[in-house]
């Protein structure tokens, strides 16, 4: 039997890409395609769902099923896609404004459910598609060239929010470290449950503060960006899977997520393996006809739309 092997090229499309030259989104797209090739999931078994924003265009550039939905709605649509067809590998993608602003309610409640899909947030701290207004991850007091005045609201910490909301895989990556980002996305896709990766993304057009040069700086002889398992960063290597005391580990992971500035850790902050939402549908005291939604006769519902 011939085993078909997929390469990153198999997940690319010929659609003209309209991202600005030098945008960090290109690197994230390449890492996503490399990760799918590493996992070896056939393109016809992948669905990529986005909201609105520069990163919302990503499904056009991935050879897979794709839905470009409404602002903030990538997560609920991805949830529906996965529940409708659990055979698919589902990814929700979008920006920080999309996911943590208008989509914040969906973001929090997805953590409570633990449906088996991956959520990648392209986090550039600005609303790039609408000329660079500060997004929810913009730090209070900072002002990029796209902002009329400095931000006067506190920023949110997406990793802390994800951990406290119940996400079972929480990680941070950096767009311009393609190999480690592809590896991180691969781990997220393999995880059973909702996996969340906040990806630091450069926007050379509107974010002139957190640039490729800023992320790449050496501070006191050390790189600004560290991997969590780098003993040069922390001799007490952070183990996201050592969860004997779940609450204590959540607190430790949240504390790590607040390290920002001269040292910014990357990698998996938190991971736990527990039953997914789909597993729970098939468990418990539910009557048999309500245990597996995929075996239910939906013809009456379908007919109502005909
Ligand atoms: Fe990328 Fe920024 Fe251009 Fe949007 S505005 S495509 S995020 S560089």
Short mmCIF file of N, CA, C and O in Angstrom, two decimals, residues 4 18 29 38 48 63-64 103 112 116 124 134 154 165 208 230 245 284 303:
data_model
loop_
_atom_site.label_atom_id
_atom_site.label_comp_id
_atom_site.label_asym_id
_atom_site.label_seq_id
_atom_site.Cartn_x
_atom_site.Cartn_y
_atom_site.Cartn_z
N UNK A 4 0.37 7.99 1.32
CA UNK A 4 0.51 9.33 0.78
C UNK A 4 1.16 10.24 1.82
O UNK A 4 0.79 10.24 2.98
N UNK A 18 -2.81 39.34 -0.22
CA UNK A 18 -2.86 40.81 -0.14
C UNK A 18 -2.28 41.36 1.17
O UNK A 18 -2.47 42.53 1.49
N UNK A 29 1.52 31.77 8.48
CA UNK A 29 0.89 30.91 7.47
C UNK A 29 1.83 29.77 7.08
O UNK A 29 1.42 28.60 7.02
N UNK A 38 3.53 18.20 9.03
CA UNK A 38 4.18 17.38 10.07
C UNK A 38 3.17 16.42 10.71
O UNK A 38 3.46 15.26 10.96
N UNK A 48 -10.34 25.43 8.14
CA UNK A 48 -9.77 26.63 8.76
C UNK A 48 -10.85 27.72 8.76
O UNK A 48 -11.41 28.05 7.71
N UNK A 63 -4.93 25.39 1.53
CA UNK A 63 -5.66 24.40 0.73
C UNK A 63 -6.37 23.43 1.68
O UNK A 63 -5.79 22.43 2.11
N UNK A 64 -7.59 23.79 2.03
CA UNK A 64 -8.39 23.02 2.97
C UNK A 64 -9.80 23.58 2.89
O UNK A 64 -10.05 24.53 2.13
N UNK A 103 -14.83 39.18 20.05
CA UNK A 103 -15.03 37.74 20.27
C UNK A 103 -14.74 37.28 21.68
O UNK A 103 -14.66 36.07 21.95
N UNK A 112 -14.41 26.74 28.52
CA UNK A 112 -15.26 25.93 29.42
C UNK A 112 -15.68 24.62 28.76
O UNK A 112 -16.00 23.65 29.43
N UNK A 116 -12.69 19.74 20.64
CA UNK A 116 -11.36 19.41 20.10
C UNK A 116 -11.04 20.23 18.84
O UNK A 116 -11.26 19.77 17.72
N UNK A 124 -0.86 41.13 17.03
CA UNK A 124 0.04 42.26 16.69
C UNK A 124 -0.32 43.52 17.47
O UNK A 124 0.21 44.59 17.19
N UNK A 134 -5.38 50.80 18.53
CA UNK A 134 -4.92 49.88 19.57
C UNK A 134 -5.95 48.78 19.84
O UNK A 134 -7.13 49.07 19.99
N UNK A 154 -6.20 49.43 30.23
CA UNK A 154 -5.29 48.34 30.50
C UNK A 154 -5.42 47.29 29.41
O UNK A 154 -6.50 47.07 28.85
N UNK A 165 -9.93 30.41 31.97
CA UNK A 165 -11.20 30.03 31.32
C UNK A 165 -11.32 28.53 31.12
O UNK A 165 -12.40 28.06 30.76
N UNK A 208 5.05 50.09 15.27
CA UNK A 208 6.47 50.44 15.18
C UNK A 208 7.15 50.32 16.54
O UNK A 208 8.28 50.76 16.71
N UNK A 230 14.14 26.51 28.29
CA UNK A 230 15.54 26.90 28.18
C UNK A 230 16.06 27.17 29.60
O UNK A 230 15.59 28.08 30.28
N UNK A 245 -1.17 19.18 41.20
CA UNK A 245 -2.04 20.17 41.86
C UNK A 245 -2.46 21.17 40.79
O UNK A 245 -1.73 22.10 40.47
N UNK A 284 -22.26 9.65 30.85
CA UNK A 284 -23.24 10.08 31.84
C UNK A 284 -24.59 9.43 31.72
O UNK A 284 -24.75 8.37 31.12
N UNK A 303 -35.15 19.27 6.82
CA UNK A 303 -36.30 19.57 5.96
C UNK A 303 -36.90 20.93 6.25
O UNK A 303 -37.45 21.58 5.36
#
